[in-house]
Coordinates of C-alpha atoms and ligand atoms in Angstrom, one line a residue:
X1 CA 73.4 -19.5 61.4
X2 CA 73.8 -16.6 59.0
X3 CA 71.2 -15.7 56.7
X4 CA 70.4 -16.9 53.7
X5 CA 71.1 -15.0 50.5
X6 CA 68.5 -13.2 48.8
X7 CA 68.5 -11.8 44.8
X8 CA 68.1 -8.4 44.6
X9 CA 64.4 -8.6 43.6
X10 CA 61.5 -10.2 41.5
X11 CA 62.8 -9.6 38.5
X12 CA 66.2 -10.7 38.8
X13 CA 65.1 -14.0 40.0
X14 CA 62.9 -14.2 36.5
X15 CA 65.8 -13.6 35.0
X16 CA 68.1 -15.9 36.4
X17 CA 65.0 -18.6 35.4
X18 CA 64.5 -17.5 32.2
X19 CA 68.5 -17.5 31.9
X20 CA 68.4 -21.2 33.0
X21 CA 65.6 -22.2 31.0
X22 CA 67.1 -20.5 27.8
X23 CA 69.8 -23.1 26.8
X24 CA 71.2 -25.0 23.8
X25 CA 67.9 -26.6 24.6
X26 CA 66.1 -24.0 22.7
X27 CA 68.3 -23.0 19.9
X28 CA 70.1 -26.8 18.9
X29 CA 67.4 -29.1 20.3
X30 CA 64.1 -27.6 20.0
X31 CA 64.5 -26.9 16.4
X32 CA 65.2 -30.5 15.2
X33 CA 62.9 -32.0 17.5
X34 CA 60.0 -30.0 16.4
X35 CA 60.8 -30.9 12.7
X36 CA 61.3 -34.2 13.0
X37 CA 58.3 -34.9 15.3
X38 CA 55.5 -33.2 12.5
X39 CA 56.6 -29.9 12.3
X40 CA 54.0 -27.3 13.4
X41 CA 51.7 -30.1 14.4
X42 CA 54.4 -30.6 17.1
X43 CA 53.4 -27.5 18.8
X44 CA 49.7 -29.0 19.7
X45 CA 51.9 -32.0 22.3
X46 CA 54.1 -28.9 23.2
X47 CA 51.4 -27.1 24.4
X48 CA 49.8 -29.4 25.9
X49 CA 53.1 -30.8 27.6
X50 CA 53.3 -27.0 28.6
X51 CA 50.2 -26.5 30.2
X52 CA 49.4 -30.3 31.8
X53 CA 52.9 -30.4 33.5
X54 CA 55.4 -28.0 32.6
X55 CA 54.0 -24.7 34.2
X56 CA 52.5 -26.3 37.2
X57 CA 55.6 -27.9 37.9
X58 CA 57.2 -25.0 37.9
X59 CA 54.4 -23.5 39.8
X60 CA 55.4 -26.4 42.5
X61 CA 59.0 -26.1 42.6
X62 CA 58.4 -22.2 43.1
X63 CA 56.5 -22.8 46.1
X64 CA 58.6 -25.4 47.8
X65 CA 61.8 -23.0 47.2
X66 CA 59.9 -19.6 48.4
X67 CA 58.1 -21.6 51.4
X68 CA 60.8 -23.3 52.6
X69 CA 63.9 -21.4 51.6
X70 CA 66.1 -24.3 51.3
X71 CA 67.2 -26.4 48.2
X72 CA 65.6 -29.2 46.8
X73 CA 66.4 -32.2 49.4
X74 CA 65.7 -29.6 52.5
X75 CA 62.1 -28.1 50.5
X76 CA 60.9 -31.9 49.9
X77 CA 61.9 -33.5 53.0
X78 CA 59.9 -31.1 54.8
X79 CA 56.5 -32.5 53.0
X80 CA 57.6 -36.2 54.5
X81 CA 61.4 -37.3 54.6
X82 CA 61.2 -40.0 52.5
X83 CA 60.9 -37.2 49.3
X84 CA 64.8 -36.0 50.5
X85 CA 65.2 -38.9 48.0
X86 CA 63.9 -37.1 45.5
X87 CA 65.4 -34.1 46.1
X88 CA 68.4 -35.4 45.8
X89 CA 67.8 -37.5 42.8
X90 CA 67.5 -34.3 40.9
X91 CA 70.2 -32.8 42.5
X92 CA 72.8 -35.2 41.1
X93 CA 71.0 -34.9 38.0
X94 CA 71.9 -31.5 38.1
X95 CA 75.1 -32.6 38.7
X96 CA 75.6 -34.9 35.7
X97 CA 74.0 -32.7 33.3
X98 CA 76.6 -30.3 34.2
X99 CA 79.5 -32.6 33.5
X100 CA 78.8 -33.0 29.8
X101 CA 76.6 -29.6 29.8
X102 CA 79.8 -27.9 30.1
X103 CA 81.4 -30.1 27.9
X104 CA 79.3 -28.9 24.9
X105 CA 80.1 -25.0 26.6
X106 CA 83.3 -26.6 24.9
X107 CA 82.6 -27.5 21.3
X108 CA 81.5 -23.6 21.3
X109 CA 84.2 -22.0 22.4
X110 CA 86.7 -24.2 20.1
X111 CA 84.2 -23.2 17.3
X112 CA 84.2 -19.8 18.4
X113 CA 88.2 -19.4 18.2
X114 CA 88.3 -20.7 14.6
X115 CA 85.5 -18.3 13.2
X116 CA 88.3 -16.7 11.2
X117 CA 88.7 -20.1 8.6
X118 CA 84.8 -21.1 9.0
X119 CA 85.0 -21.1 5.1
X120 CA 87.8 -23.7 5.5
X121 CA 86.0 -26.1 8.0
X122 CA 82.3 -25.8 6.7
X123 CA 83.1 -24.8 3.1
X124 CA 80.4 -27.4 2.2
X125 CA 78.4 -30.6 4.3
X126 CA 81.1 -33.0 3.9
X127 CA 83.9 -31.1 4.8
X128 CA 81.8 -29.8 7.8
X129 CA 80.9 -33.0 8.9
X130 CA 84.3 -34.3 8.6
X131 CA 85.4 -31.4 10.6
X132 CA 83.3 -32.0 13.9
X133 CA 82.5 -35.5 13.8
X134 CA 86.4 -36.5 12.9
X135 CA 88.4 -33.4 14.0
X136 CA 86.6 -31.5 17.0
X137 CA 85.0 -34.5 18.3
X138 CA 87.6 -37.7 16.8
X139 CA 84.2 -40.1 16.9
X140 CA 85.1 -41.7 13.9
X141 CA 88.3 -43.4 16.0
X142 CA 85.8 -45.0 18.2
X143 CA 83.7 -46.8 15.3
X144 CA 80.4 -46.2 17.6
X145 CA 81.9 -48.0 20.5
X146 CA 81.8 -46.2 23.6
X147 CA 84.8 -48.2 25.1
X148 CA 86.7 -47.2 22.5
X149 CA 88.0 -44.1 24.4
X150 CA 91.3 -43.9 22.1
X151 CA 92.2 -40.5 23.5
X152 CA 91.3 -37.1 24.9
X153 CA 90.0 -34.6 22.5
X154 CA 92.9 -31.4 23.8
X155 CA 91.4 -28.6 22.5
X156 CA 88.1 -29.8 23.9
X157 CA 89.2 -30.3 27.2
X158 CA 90.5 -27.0 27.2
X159 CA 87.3 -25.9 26.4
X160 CA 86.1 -28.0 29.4
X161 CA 88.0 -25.8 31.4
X162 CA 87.8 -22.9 30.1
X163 CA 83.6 -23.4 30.5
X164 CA 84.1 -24.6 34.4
X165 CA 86.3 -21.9 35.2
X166 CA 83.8 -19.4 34.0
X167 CA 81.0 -20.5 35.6
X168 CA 83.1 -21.1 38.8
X169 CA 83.5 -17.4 38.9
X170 CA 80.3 -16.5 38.3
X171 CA 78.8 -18.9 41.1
X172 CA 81.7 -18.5 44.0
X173 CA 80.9 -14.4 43.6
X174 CA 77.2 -15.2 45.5
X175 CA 74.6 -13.8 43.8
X176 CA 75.0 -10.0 43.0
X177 CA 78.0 -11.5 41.0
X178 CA 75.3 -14.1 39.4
X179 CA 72.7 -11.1 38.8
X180 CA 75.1 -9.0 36.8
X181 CA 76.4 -11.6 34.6
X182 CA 72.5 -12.1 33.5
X183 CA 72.2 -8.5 32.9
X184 CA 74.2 -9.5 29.5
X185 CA 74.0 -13.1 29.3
X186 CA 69.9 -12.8 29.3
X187 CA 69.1 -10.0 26.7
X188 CA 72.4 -10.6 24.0
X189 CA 71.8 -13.8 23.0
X190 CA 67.7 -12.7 22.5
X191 CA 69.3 -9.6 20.2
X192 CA 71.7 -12.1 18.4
X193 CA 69.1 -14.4 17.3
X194 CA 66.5 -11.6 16.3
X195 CA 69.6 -10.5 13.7
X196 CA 69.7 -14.4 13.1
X197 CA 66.3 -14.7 11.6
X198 CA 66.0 -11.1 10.4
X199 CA 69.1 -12.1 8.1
X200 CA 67.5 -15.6 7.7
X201 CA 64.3 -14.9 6.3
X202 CA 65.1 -12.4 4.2
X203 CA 67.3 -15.0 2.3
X204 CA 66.1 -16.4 -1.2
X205 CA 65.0 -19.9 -0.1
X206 CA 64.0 -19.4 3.4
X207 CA 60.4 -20.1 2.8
X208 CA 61.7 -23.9 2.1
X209 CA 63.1 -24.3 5.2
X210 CA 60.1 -22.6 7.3
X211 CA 57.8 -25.4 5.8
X212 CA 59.3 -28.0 6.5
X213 CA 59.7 -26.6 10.4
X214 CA 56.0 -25.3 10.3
X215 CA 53.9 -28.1 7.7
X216 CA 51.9 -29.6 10.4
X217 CA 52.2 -33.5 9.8
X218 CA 48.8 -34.6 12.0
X219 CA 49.4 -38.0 11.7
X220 CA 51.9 -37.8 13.8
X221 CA 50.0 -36.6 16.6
X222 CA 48.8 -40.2 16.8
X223 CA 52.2 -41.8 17.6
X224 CA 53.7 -42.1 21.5
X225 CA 56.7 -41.4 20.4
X226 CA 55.7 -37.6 19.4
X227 CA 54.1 -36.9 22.9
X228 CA 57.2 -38.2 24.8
X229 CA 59.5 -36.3 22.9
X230 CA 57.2 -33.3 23.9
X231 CA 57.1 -34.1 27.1
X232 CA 61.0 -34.6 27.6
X233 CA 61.4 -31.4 25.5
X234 CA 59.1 -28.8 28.0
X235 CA 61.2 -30.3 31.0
X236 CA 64.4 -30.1 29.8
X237 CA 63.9 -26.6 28.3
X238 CA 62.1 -25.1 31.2
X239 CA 64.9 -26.6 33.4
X240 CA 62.2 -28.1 35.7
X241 CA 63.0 -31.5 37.9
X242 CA 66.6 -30.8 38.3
X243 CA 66.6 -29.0 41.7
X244 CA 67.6 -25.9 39.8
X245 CA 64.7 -23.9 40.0
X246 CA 63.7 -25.0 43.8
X247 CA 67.4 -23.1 44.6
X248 CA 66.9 -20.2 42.9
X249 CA 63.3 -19.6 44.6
X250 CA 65.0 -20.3 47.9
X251 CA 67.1 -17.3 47.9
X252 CA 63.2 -15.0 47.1
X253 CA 61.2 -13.9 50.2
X254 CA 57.9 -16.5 51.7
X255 CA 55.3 -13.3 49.9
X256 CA 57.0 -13.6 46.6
X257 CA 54.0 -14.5 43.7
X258 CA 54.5 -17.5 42.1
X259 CA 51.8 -17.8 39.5
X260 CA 52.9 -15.2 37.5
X261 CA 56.4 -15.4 37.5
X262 CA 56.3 -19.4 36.4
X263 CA 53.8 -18.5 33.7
X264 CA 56.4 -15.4 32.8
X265 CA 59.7 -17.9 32.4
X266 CA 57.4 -20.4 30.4
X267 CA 56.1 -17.9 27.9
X268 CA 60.1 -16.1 27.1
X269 CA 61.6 -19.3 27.1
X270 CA 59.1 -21.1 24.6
X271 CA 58.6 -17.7 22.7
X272 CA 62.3 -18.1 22.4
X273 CA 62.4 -21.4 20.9
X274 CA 59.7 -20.8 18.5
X275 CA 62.0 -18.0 17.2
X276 CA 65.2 -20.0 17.5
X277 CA 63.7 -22.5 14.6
X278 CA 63.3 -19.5 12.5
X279 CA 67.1 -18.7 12.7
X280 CA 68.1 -22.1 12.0
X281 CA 65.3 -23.1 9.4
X282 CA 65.3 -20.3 7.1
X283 CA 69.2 -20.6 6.9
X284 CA 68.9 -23.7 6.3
X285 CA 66.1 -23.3 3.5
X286 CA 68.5 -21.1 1.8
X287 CA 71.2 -23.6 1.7
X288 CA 69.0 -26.6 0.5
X289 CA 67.9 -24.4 -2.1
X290 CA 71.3 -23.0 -2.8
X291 CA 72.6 -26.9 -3.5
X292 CA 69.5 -28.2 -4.7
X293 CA 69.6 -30.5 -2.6
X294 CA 65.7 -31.7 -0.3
X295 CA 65.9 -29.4 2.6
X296 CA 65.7 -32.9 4.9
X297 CA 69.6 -33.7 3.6
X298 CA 70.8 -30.9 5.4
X299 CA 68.6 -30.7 8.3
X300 CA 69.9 -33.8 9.8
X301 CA 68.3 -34.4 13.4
X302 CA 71.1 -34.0 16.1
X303 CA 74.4 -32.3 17.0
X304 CA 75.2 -31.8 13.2
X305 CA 72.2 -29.7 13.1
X306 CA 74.1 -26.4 14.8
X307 CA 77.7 -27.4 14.4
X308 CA 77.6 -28.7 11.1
X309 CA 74.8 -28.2 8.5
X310 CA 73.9 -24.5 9.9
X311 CA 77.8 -23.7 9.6
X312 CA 77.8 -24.8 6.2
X313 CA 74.7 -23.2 5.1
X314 CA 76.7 -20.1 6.6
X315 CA 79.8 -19.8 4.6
X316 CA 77.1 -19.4 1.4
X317 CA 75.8 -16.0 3.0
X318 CA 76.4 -13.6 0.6
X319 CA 78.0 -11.0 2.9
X320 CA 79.7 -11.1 6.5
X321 CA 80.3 -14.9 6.6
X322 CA 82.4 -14.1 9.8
X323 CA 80.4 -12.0 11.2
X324 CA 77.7 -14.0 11.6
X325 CA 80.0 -16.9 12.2
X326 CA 81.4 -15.2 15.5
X327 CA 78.0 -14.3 16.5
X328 CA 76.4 -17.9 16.1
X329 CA 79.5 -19.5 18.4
X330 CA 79.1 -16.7 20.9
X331 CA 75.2 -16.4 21.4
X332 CA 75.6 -20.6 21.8
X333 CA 78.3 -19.7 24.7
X334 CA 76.0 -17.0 25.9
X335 CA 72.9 -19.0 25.7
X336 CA 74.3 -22.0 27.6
X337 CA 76.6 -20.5 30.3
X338 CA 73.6 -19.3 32.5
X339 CA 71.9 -22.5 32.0
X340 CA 75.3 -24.3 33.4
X341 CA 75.9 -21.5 36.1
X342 CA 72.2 -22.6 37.3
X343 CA 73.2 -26.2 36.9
X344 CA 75.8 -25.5 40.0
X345 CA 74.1 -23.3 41.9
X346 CA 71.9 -25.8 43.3
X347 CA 74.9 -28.6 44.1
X348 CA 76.5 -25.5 45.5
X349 CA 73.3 -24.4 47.7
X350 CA 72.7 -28.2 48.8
X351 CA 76.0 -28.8 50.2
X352 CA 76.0 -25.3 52.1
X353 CA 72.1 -26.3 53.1
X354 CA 73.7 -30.0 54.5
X355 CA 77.5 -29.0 55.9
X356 CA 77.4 -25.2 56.0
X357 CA 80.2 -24.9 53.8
X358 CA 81.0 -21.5 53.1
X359 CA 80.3 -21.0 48.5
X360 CA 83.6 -20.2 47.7
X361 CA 84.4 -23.7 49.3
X362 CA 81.3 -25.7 48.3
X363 CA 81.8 -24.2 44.4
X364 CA 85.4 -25.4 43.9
X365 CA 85.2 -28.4 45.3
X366 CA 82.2 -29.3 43.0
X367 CA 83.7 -27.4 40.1
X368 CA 86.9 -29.7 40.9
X369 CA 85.5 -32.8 41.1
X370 CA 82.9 -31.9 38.1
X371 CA 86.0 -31.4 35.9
X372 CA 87.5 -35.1 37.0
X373 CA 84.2 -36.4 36.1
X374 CA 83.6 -34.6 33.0
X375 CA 87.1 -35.9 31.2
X376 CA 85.4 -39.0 29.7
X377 CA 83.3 -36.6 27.9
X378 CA 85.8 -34.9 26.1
X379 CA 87.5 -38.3 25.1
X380 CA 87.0 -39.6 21.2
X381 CA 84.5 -41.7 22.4
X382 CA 83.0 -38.4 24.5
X383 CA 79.6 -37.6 22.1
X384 CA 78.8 -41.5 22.7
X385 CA 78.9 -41.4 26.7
X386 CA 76.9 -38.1 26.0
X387 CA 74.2 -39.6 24.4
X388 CA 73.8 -42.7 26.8
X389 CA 74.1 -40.6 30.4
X390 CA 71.8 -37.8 28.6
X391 CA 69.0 -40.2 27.6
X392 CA 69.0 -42.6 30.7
X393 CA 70.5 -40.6 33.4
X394 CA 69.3 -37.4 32.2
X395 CA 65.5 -38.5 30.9
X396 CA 64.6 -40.6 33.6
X397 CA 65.6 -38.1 36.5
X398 CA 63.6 -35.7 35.1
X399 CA 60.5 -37.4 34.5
X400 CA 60.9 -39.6 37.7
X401 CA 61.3 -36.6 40.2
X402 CA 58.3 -34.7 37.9
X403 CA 56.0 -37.6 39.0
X404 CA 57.2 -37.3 43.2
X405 CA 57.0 -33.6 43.4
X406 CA 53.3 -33.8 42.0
X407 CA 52.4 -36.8 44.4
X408 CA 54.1 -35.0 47.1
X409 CA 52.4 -31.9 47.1
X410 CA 49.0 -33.3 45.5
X411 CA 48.7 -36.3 48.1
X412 CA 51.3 -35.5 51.2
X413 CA 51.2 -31.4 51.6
X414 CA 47.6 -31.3 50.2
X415 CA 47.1 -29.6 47.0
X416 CA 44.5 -27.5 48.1
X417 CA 46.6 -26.5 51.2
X418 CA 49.4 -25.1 48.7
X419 CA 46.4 -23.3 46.5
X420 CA 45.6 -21.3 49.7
X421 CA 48.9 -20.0 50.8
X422 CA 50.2 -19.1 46.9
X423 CA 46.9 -17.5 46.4
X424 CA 47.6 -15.2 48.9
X425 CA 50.4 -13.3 46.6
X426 CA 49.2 -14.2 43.3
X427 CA 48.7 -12.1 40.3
X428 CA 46.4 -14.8 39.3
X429 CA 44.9 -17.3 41.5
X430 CA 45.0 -21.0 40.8
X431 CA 42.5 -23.2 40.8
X432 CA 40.7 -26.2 39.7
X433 CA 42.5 -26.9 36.7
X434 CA 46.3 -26.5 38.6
X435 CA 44.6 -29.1 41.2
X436 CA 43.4 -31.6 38.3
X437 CA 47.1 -31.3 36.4
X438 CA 49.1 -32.1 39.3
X439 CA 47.0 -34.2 41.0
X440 CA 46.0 -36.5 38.2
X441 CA 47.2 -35.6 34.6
X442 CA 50.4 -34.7 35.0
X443 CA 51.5 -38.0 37.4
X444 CA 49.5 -40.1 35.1
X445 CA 50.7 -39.2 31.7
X446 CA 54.3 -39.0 32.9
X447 CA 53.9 -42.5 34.2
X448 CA 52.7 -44.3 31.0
X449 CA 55.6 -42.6 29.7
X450 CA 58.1 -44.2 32.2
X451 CA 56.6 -47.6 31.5
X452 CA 56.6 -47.3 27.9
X453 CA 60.2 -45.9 27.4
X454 CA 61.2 -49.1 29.7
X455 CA 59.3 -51.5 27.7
X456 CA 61.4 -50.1 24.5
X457 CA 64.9 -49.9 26.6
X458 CA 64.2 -53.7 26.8
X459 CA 62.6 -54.3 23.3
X460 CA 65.4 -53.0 21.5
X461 CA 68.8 -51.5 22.9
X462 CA 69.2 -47.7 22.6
X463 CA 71.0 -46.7 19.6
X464 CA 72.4 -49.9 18.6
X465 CA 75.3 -49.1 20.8
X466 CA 76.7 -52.5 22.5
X467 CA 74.2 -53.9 25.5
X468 CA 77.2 -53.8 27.7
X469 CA 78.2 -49.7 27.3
X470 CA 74.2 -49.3 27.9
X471 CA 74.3 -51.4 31.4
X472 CA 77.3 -49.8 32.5
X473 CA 77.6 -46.2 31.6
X474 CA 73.6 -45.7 31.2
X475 CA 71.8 -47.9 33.5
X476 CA 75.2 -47.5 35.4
X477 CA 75.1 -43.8 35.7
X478 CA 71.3 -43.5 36.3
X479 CA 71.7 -46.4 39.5
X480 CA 75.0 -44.2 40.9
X481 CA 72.6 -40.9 41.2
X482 CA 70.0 -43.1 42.3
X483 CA 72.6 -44.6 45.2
X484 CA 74.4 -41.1 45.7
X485 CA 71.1 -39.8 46.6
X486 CA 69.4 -42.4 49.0
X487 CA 73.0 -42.0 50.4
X488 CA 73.1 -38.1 51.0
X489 CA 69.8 -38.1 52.3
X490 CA 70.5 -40.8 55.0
X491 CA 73.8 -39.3 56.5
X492 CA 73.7 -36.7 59.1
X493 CA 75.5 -33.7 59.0
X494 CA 76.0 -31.4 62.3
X495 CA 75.5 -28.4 60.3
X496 CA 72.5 -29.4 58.5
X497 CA 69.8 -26.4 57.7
X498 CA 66.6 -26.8 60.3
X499 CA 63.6 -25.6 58.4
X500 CA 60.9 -24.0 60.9
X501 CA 57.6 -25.6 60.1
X502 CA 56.3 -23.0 57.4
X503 CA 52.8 -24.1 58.6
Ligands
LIG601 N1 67.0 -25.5 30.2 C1 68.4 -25.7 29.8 C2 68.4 -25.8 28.3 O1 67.4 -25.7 27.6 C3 69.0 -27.0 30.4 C4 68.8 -27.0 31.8 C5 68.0 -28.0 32.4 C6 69.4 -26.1 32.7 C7 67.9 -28.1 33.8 C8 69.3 -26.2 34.1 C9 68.5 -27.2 34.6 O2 69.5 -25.9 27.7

């Protein structure tokens, strides 16, 4: 068997996490979410999200990559075979994420190629709205009904491809190719959003916006709803639970530290969310104050957010409205094209870890077939299938393979037995309080949220969109990973990867 792949060293591995962790999760999601779940009280949930579950799960997947050296299925079977399910349950989350993840690599780059008329498309909300929601997008043709596919979107599938083709590049060249694409997709995108908020809060208006991101609302620390969305928020952003981070440890030698280099990744990528808001919020202060307008008309909660309301509020600048237009579109490209390269690393890695296919066969088959899959995303009714794959495909993965990995390493491997070995290379030593998160807090809190989210799915359909879309494309798609993965990790495969008991 040849050997496996290795990155060049500790701190290219950091950066290909922190590259995958830094995502339109930090610059279009984290923002809203924040704001609309009380402001700067939302950072107590976060914190606590961060420190209960986010960095010990990290911690975890770490450990399982470095001591096994094989991708998710391969790193969890090895605990007991019945967590291969698991394994790959997050790998064909992985999977799906990338199929619309890319699709959104898409909006960018068509928003990116018509920087030169932004004063056109977003010369005020309306027009801006009309412009993505009816133009890019074509929603509008579907009247909210996700079987109402009407018709491709062109220019977005073009952007489909252009995004797939990319990161099939990046991922087929192995991973020195991978290591010097961070070397500029890592640090520009930080630079980018430093001018963002330098240019931001020195605007006339910008305090507006940074209160109502910042005013701590506490009452809303008392509502479920504001400690799921935390939750959901640290796991999506760190890219825990979705095999990515268990492959990119597995190419980092068994005496790599772990401790340190999780707590590292969790610190850049949240320091860089934090900052994100001020890019987005103080623009979008200045614009509120601009129209006179309450700053919550403009900060609308979702994809409008980036690719409508902060457009908008750019065309006011007052110099180098292009400029800063190119430079928005691109650090969105930059931001999310490491987070989809380590989307299909792992697929890749699985399916050479199962069949010994060689990467440059592995990648194009799954950047093939991920194409096929990801047309009905770029359809009219493509922000709708979005939305009902992200939130019950998507959500539940995450949260379902968070609570396995802690029970299989708190209750199967034996917590204390992983303490010992990563203690042996760590910078700081874990303890007591890693033992009590993933052993008890972490499982249990994520488990009350499971149940509660279902008792809602039933209580009162997502969205409003029709019972029948949710069944089929969301339940639907959620069951298929579930069956793809109970499948994968039945069959046998000839070439599959034998891992020596790591002891
Ligand atoms: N963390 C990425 C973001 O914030 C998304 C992601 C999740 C990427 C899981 C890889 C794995 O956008």
């Amino acid at each position: 068997m040849s050997e496996r792949e290795n990155w060049s060293g500790r701190a290219t591995f950091i950066m290909a996490a922190i590259g995958s962790a830094i995502g339109f999760g930090n610059l279009w999601r984290f923002p809203f979410v924040c704001a609309k779940n009380g402001g700067g009280a939302f950072l107590i949930p976060y914190f606590v999200a961060l420190i209960s579950a986010g960095i010990p799960i990290m911690i975890i997947e770490y450990y399982l990559g470095i001591r096994n050296r094989a991708s998710a299925p391969f790193s969890l079977g090895q605990i007991k075979p019945i967590f291969k399910i698991v394994g790959w349950l997050s790998v064909m989350g992985a999977f799906t994420l990338n199929l619309f993840y890319n699709a959104i690599m898409g909006w960018s780059f068509v928003h990116l190629f018509k920087f030169t008329t932004v004063t056109k498309w977003a010369a005020d909300i309306k027009t801006a709205e009309g412009h993505f929601f009816g133009e890019i997008l074509g929603v509008p043709a579907t009247q909210g009904n996700p079987w109402n596919f009407v018709g491709i979107q062109w220019p977005l599938l073009i952007g489909l491809l252009v995004s797939w083709f990319i990161i099939w590049w990046i991922v087929k060249g192995g991973l020195d190719r991978v290591g010097k694409v961070l070397l500029y997709t890592v640090p520009l995108p930080v630079i980018f959003v430093i001018i963002m908020v330098i240019r931001g809060i020195t605007l006339p208006g910008a305090a507006t916006g940074l209160n109502y991101y910042l005013t701590p609302e506490w009452g809303k620390l008392l509502e479920g709803k504001v400690w799921l969305a935390a939750y959901g928020q640290i796991f999506f952003s760190l890219s825990i639970c979705l095999s990515t981070l268990i492959a990119y440890a597995s190419f980092m030698p068994r005496d790599t530290e772990i401790p340190n280099s999780a707590a590292i990744t969790s610190f850049c990528n949240c320091a860089f969310s934090f900052l994100a808001g001020f890019a987005v919020f103080s623009v979008l202060g200045f614009f509120a104050v601009g129209l006179n307008v309450p700053i919550t008309e403009v900060a609308k909660a979702g994809p409008g957010l980036t690719f409508v309301a902060y457009p908008a509020a750019m065309v006011q600048l007052p110099f180098g409205v292009m400029f800063f237009a190119f430079m928005f579109y691109l650090t969105l490209i930059l931001l999310g094209i490491d987070s989809a390269f380590s989307l299909l690393e792992p697929v890749v890695a699985v399916i050479r870890d199962k069949f010994g296919w060689t990467r440059f066969k592995a990648t194009t088959a799954v950047s093939v077939v991920s194409v096929l899959l990801g047309i009905p995303f770029v359809t009219k009714a493509g922000l709708l299938w979005l939305d009902i794959v992200d939130h019950f495909a998507i959500n539940y993965i995450l949260v379902i393979a968070g609570i396995f990995e802690c029970i299989a390493i708190a209750y199967f491997l034996g917590a204390d037995k992983m303490i010992k070995e990563v203690n042996k290379n760590a910078e700081f030593q874990l303890g007591k309080l890693f033992k009590l998160c993933i052993a008890f807090l972490a499982p249990a809190i994520l488990i009350v949220i499971v149940i509660k989210s279902i008792i809602e799915e039933i209580q009162s359909p997502y969205e409003g969109y029709p019972v029948s879309a949710l069944l089929v494309i969301g339940l639907g798609s959620f069951v298929a990973c579930l069956i793809g993965a109970i499948v994968l990790s039945k069959i046998k495969s000839a070439k599959e990867l034998e891992i020596p008991d790591a002891g």
